[in-house]
Tab-separated table of C-alpha atoms and ligand atoms in Angstrom:
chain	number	residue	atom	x	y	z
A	1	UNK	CA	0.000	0.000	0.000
A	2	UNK	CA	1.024	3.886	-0.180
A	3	UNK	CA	1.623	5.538	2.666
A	4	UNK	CA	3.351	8.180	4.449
A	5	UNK	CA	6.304	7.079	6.743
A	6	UNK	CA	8.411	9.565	9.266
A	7	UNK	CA	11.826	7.782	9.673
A	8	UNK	CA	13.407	10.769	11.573
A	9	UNK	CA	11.845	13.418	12.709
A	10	UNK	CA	11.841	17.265	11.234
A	11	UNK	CA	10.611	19.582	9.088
A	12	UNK	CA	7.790	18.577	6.214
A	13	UNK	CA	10.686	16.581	4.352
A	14	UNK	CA	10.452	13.934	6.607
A	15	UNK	CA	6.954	12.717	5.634
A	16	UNK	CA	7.996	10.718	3.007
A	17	UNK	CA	5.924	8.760	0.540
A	18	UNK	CA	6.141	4.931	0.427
A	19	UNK	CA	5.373	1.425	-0.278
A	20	UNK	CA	4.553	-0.097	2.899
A	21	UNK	CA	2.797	-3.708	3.599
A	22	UNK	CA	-0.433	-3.934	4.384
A	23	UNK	CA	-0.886	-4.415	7.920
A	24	UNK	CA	-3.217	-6.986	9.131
A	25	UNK	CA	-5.669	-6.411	11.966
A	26	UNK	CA	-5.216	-8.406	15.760
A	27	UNK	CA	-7.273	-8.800	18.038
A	28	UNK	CA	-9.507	-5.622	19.189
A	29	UNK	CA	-8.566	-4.112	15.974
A	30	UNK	CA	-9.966	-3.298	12.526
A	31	UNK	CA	-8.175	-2.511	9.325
A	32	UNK	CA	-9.760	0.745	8.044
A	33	UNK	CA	-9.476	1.294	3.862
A	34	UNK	CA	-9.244	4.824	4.247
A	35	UNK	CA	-10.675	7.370	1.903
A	36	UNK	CA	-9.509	10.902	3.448
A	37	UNK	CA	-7.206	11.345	6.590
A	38	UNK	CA	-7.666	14.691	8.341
A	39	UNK	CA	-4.771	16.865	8.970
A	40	UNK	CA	-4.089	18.446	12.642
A	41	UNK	CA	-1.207	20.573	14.390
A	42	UNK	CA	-0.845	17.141	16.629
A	43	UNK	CA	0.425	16.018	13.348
A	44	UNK	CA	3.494	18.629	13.020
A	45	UNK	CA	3.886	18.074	16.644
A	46	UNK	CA	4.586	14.066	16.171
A	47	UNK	CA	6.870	14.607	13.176
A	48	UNK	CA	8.957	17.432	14.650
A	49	UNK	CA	9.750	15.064	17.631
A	50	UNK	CA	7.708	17.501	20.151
A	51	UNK	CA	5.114	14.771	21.087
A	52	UNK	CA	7.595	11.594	20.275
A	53	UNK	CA	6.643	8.686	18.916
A	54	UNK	CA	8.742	5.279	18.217
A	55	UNK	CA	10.447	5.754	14.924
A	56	UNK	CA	9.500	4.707	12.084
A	57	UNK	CA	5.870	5.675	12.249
A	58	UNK	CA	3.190	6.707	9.935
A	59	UNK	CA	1.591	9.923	11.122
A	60	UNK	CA	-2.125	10.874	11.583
A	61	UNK	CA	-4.694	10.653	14.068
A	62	UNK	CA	-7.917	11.103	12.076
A	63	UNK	CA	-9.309	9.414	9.054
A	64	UNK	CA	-12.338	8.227	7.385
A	65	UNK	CA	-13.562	5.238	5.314
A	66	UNK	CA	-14.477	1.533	5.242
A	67	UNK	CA	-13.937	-1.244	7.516
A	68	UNK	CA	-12.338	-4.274	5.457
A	69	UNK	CA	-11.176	-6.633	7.851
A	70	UNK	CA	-11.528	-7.284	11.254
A	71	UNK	CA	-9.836	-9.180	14.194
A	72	UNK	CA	-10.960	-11.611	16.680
A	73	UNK	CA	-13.381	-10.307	19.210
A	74	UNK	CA	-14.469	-6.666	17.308
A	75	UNK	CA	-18.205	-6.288	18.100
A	76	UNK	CA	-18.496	-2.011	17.386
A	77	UNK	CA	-17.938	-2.568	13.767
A	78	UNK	CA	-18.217	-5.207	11.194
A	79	UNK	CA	-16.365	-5.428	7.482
A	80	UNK	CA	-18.557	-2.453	4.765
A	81	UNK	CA	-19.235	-0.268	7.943
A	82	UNK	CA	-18.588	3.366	7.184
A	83	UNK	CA	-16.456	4.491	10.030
A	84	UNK	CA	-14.826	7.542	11.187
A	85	UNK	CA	-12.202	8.054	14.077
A	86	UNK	CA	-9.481	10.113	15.864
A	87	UNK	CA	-6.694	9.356	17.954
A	88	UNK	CA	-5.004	6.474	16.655
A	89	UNK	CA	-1.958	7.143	15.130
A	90	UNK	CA	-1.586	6.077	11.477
A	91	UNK	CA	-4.123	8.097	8.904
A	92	UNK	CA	-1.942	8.368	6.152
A	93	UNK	CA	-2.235	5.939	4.557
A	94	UNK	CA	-4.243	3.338	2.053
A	95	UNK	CA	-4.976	1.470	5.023
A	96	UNK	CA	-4.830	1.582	8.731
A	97	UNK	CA	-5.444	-0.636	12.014
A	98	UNK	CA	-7.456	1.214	14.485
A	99	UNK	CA	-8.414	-0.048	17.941
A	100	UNK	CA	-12.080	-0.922	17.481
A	101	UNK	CA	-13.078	0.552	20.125
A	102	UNK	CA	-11.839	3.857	18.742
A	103	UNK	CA	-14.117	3.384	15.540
A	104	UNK	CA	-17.491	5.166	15.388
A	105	UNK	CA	-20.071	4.620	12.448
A	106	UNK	CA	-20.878	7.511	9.980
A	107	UNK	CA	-24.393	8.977	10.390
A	108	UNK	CA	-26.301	8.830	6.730
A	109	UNK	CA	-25.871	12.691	5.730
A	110	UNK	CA	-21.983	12.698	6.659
A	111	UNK	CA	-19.391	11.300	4.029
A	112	UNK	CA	-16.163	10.641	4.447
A	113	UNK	CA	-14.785	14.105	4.453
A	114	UNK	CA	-16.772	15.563	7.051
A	115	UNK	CA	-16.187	12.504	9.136
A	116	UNK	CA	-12.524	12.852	8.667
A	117	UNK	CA	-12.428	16.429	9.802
A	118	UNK	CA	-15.037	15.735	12.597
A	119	UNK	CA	-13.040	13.507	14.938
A	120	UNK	CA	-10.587	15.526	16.228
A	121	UNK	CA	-11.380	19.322	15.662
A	122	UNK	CA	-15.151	18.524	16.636
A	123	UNK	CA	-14.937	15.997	19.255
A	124	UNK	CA	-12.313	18.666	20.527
A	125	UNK	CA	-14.923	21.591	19.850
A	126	UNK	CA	-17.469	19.491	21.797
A	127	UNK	CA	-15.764	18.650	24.542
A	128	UNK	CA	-14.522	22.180	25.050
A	129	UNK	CA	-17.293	23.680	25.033
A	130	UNK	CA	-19.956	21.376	26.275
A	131	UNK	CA	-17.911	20.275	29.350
A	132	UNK	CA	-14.237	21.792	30.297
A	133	UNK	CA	-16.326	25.302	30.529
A	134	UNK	CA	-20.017	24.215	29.522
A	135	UNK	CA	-20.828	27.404	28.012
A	136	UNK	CA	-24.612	28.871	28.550
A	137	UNK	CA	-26.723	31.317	27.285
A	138	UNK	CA	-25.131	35.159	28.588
A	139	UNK	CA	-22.191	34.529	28.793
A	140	UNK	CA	-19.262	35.311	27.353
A	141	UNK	CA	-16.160	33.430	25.803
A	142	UNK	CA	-13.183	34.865	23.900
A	143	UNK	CA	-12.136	32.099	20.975
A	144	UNK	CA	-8.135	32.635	19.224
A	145	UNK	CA	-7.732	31.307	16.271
A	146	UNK	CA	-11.401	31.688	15.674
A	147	UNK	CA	-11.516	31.147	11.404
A	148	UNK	CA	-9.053	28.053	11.965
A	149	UNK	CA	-10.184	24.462	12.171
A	150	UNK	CA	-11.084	23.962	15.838
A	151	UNK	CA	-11.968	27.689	16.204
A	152	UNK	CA	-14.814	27.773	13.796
A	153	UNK	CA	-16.323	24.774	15.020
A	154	UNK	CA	-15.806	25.881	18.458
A	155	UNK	CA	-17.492	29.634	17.491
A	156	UNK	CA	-20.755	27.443	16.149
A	157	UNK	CA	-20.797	25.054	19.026
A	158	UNK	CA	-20.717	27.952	21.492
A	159	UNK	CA	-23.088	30.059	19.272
A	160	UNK	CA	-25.762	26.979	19.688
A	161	UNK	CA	-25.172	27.198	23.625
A	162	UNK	CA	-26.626	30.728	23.193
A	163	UNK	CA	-23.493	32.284	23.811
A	164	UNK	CA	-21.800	35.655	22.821
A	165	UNK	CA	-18.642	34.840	20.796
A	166	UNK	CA	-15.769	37.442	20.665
A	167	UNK	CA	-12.839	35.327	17.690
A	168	UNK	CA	-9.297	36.304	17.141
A	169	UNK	CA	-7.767	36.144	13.692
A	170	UNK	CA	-5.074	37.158	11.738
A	171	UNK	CA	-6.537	38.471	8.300
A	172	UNK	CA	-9.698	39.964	6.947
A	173	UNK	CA	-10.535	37.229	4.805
A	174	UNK	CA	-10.191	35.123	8.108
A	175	UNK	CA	-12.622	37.166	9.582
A	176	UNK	CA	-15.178	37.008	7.065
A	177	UNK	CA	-14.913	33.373	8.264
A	178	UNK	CA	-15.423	33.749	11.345
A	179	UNK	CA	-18.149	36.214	11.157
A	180	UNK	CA	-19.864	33.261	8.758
A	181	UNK	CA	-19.075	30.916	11.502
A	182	UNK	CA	-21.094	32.999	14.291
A	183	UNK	CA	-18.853	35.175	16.229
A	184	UNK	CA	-20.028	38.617	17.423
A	185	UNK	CA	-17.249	40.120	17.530
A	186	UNK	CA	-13.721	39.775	15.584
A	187	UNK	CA	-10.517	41.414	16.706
A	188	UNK	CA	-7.485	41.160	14.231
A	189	UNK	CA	-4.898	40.286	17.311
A	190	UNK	CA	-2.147	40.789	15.326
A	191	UNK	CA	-3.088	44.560	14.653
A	192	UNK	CA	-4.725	45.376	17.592
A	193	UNK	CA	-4.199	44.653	21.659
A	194	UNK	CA	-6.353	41.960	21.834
A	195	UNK	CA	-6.975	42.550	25.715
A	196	UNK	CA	-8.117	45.971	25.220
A	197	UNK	CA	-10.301	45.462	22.862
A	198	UNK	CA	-12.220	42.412	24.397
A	199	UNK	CA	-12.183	45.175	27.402
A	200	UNK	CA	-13.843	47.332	25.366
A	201	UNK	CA	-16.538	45.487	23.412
A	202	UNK	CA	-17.764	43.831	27.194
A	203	UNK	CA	-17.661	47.415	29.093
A	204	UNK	CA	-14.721	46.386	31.066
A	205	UNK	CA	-16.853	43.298	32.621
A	206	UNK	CA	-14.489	40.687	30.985
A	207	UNK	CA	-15.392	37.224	29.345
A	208	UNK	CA	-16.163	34.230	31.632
A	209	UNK	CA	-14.096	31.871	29.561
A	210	UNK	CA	-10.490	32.171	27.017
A	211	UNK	CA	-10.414	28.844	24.678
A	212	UNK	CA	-6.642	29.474	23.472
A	213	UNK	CA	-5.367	27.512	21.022
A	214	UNK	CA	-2.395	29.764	20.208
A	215	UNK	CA	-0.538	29.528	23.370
A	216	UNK	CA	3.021	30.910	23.870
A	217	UNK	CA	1.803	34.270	21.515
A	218	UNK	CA	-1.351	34.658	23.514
A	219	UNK	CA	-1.486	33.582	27.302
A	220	UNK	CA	-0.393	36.038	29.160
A	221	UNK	CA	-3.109	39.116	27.477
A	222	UNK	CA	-5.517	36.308	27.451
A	223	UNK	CA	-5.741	35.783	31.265
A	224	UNK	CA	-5.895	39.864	31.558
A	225	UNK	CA	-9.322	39.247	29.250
A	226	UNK	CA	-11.220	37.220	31.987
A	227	UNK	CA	-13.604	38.238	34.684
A	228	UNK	CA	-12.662	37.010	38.756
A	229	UNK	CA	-13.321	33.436	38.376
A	230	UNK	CA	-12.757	32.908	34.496
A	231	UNK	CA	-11.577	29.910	33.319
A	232	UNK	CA	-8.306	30.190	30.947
A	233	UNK	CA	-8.711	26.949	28.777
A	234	UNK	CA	-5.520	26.425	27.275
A	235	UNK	CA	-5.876	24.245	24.775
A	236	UNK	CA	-2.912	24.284	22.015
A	237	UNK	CA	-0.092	25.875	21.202
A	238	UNK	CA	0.229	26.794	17.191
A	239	UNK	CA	2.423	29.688	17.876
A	240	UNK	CA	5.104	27.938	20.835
A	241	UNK	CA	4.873	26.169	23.890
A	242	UNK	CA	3.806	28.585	27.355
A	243	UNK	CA	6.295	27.855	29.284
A	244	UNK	CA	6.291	27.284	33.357
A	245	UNK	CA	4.214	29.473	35.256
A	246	UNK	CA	3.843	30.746	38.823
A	247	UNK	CA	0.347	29.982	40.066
A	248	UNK	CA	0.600	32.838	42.478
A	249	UNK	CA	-0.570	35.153	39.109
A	250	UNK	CA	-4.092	33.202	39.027
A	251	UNK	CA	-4.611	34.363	42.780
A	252	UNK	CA	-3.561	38.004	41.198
A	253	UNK	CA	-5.671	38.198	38.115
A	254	UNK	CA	-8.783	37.075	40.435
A	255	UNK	CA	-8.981	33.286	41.415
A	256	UNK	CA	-8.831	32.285	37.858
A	257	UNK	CA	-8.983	28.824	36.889
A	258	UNK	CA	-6.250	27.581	34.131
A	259	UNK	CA	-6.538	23.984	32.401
A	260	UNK	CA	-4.852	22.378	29.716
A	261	UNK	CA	-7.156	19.707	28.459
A	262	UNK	CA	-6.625	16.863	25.923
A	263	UNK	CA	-9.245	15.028	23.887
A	264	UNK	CA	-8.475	11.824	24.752
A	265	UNK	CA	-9.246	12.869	28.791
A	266	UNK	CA	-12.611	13.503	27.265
A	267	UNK	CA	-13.504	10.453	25.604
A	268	UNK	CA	-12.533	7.930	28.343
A	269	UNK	CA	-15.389	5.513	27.377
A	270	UNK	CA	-17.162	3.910	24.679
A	271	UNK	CA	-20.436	5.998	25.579
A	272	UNK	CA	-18.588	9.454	26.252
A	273	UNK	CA	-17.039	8.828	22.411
A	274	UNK	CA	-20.253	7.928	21.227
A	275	UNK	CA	-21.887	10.510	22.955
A	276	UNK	CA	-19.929	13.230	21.547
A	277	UNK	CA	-19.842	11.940	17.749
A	278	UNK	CA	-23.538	11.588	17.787
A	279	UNK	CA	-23.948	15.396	18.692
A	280	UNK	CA	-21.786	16.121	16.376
A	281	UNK	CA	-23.119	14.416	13.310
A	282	UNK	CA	-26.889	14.840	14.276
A	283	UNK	CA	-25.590	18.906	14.203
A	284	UNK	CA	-23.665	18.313	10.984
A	285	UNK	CA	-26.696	16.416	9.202
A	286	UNK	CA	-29.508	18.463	10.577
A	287	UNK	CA	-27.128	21.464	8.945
A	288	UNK	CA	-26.393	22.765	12.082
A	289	UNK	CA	-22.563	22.768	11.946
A	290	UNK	CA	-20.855	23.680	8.864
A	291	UNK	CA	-17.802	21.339	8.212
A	292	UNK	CA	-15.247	24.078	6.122
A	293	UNK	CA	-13.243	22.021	4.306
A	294	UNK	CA	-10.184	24.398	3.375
A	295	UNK	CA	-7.695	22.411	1.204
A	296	UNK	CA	-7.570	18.922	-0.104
A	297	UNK	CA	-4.012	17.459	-0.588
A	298	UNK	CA	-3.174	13.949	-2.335
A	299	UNK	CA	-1.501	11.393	0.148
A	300	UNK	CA	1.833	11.797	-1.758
A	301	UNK	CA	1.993	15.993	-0.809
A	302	UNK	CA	1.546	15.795	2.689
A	303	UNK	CA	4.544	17.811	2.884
A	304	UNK	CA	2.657	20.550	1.321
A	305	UNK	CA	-0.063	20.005	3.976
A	306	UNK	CA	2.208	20.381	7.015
A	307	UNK	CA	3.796	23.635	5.383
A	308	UNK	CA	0.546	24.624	4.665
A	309	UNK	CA	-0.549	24.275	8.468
A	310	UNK	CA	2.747	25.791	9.737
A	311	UNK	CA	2.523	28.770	7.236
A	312	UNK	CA	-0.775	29.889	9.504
A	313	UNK	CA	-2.406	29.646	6.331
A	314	UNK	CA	-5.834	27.176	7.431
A	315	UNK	CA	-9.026	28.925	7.199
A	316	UNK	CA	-10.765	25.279	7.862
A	317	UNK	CA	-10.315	21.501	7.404
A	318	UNK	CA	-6.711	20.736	5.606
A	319	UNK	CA	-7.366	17.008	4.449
A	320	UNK	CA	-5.456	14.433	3.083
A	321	UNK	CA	-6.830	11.819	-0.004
A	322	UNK	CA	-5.693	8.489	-0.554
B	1	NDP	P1	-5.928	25.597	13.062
B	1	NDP	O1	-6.640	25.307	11.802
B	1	NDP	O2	-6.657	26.333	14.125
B	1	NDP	O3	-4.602	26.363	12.713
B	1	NDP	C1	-3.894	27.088	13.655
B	1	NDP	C2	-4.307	28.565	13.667
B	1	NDP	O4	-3.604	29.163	14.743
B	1	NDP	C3	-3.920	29.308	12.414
B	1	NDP	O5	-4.909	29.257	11.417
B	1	NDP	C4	-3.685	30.717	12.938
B	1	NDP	O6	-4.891	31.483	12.884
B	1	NDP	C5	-3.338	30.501	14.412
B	1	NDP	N1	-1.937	30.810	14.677
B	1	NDP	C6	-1.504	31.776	15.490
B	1	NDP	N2	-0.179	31.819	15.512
B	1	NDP	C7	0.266	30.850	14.698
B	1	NDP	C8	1.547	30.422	14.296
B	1	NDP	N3	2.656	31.005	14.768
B	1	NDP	N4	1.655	29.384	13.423
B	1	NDP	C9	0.561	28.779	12.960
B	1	NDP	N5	-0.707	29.149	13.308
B	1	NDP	C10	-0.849	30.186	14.162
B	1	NDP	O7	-5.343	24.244	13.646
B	1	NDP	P2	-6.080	23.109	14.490
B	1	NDP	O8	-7.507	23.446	14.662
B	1	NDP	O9	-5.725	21.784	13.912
B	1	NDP	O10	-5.323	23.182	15.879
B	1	NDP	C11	-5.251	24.395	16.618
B	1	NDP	C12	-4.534	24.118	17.925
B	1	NDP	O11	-5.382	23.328	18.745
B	1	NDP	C13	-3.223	23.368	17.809
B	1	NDP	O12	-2.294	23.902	18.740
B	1	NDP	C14	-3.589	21.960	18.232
B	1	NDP	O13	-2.516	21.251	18.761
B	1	NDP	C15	-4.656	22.229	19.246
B	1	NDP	N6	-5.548	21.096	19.459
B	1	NDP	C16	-5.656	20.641	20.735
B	1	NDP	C17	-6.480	19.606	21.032
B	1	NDP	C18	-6.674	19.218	22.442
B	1	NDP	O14	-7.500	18.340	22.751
B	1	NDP	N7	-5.976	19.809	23.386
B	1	NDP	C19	-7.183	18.864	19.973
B	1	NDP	C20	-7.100	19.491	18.666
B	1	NDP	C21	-6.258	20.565	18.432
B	1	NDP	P3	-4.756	33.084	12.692
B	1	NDP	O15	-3.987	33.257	11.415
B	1	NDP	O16	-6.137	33.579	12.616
B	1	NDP	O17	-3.982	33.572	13.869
């Protein structure tokens, strides 16, 4: 089969394109024919050696497609199911084994390309806003990165919680996104003080909750954006890794809370995964959430896809076709 195989770690150059065998599925396991594999920061993260992984390894932790074989004691899925998943390393590829378990079965109404770029970004949207700071109607949550791929699923998930959405972007055409995707408000953060202005457009009252996904550029304005007892959900780190911090400044900046979830905290069962995919596609099919998709790359340029990502360039889903 083709695939995409990281034999030491770096920049884009390392994915390189190859003829691999194809792996056969144990026990607990399916082999997954997959159609598209979805394209996340994680991704840059594995092959730069910041999140390591045993060399050599295939990257890619979201894909879509058909079950074609299955091991000894699978009971989620059987062979001809259309499947999605996220977090199983692997994606890119013709074919991949994913823990069955893992595997969740496409609603009618979603194809393969919105599954794909469901499974991380969305369950990661869902879980952000529906339970690390379960967002309700009045109040108010400050979104970076609001025209990328988690942010304008996030902005839609926290506009159906009857929330008011203030986004960060870079550009005007990503605002224009984001303004499609729901937000309120849009504040070009790399024009303007982002802090002020959230000051500003709330009447100095502040925003109950930060979802930051651009970390080392944003975190310290962000937690000056939150009212006493906000929550600063720290959530990624596109633009370099915050670095170690004195807990004393929460106590400062008014008994803030500060996490820094991960998905895979929030899908510790079978019924919390299933739970959150169902939302998701029942919102997807019932044309509640708009899937963007922003670029489609062939399996062989997923080189271009990582520079693409790194370049700041995503206004969306970045995908990968096999
Ligand atoms: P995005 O599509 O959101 O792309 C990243 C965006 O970040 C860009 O579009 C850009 O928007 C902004 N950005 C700001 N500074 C930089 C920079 N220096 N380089 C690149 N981008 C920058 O990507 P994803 O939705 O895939 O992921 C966003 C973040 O969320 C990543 O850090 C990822 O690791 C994290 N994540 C975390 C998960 C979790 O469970 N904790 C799960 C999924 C993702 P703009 O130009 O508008 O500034």
């Amino acid at each position: 089969m083709n695939a995409i195989r990281v034999q030491q770690v770096g920049d884009p150059d390392a994915l390189q394109y190859v003829d691999a065998p194809t792996p056969e599925p144990g026990a607990g396991e399916a082999r997954v024919k997959i159609e598209v594999a979805g394209v996340n920061f994680i991704d840059t993260y594995h092959r730069r050696g910041w999140y390591p992984l045993p060399l050599p390894f295939t990257p890619g932790v979201e894909g879509a497609g058909v079950v074609d074989a299955i091991g000894e004691g699978v009971s989620e899925v059987a062979v001809g199911d259309a499947v999605a998943y996220g977090m199983s390393t692997g994606s890119y590829a013709e074919y991949a084994i994913v823990p069955s378990h893992l595997l969740v079965k496409r609603a009618a109404g979603v194809d393969a390309r919105q599954g794909a770029a469901a499974m991380i970004q969305g369950m990661t949207a869902h879980y952000l806003a529906c339970s690390t700071y379960p967002l309700k109607p009045g109040d108010t949550c400050l979104i970076h990165a609001a025209a990328g791929g988690t942010g304008a699923l996030l902005v839609q998930i926290a506009k159906l919680r009857g929330s008011r959405v203030i986004g960060t972007v870079s550009t005007a055409e990503k605002e224009r996104i984001a303004r499609a995707a729901g937000a309120d408000e849009t504040i070009r953060y790399t024009q303007t003080d982002f802090a002020e202005a959230v000051n500003d457009v709330t009447d100095g009252a502040g925003v109950e909750v930060v979802y930051d996904s651009v970390g080392i550029a944003t975190f310290d304005k962000s937690l000056d954006c939150l009212k006493p007892r906000g929550y600063m959900v720290l959530f990624g780190q596109a633009s370099g890794v915050v670095p170690s911090f004195d807990p004393q400044i929460l106590n400062q900046k008014g008994s803030l809370f500060l996490t820094r979830p991960s998905l895979s905290s929030y899908m510790l069962t079978r019924a919390e995964l299933e739970s959150r995919a169902n939302d998701i596609f029942d919102w997807i099919a019932q044309g509640k959430l708009q899937i963007r998709i922003d670029r489609t790359f062939p399996l062989d340029d997923a080189k271009g896809a990582h520079a693409y990502l790194e370049a700041r360039q995503t206004k969306g889903k970045v995908l990968l076709t096999t």
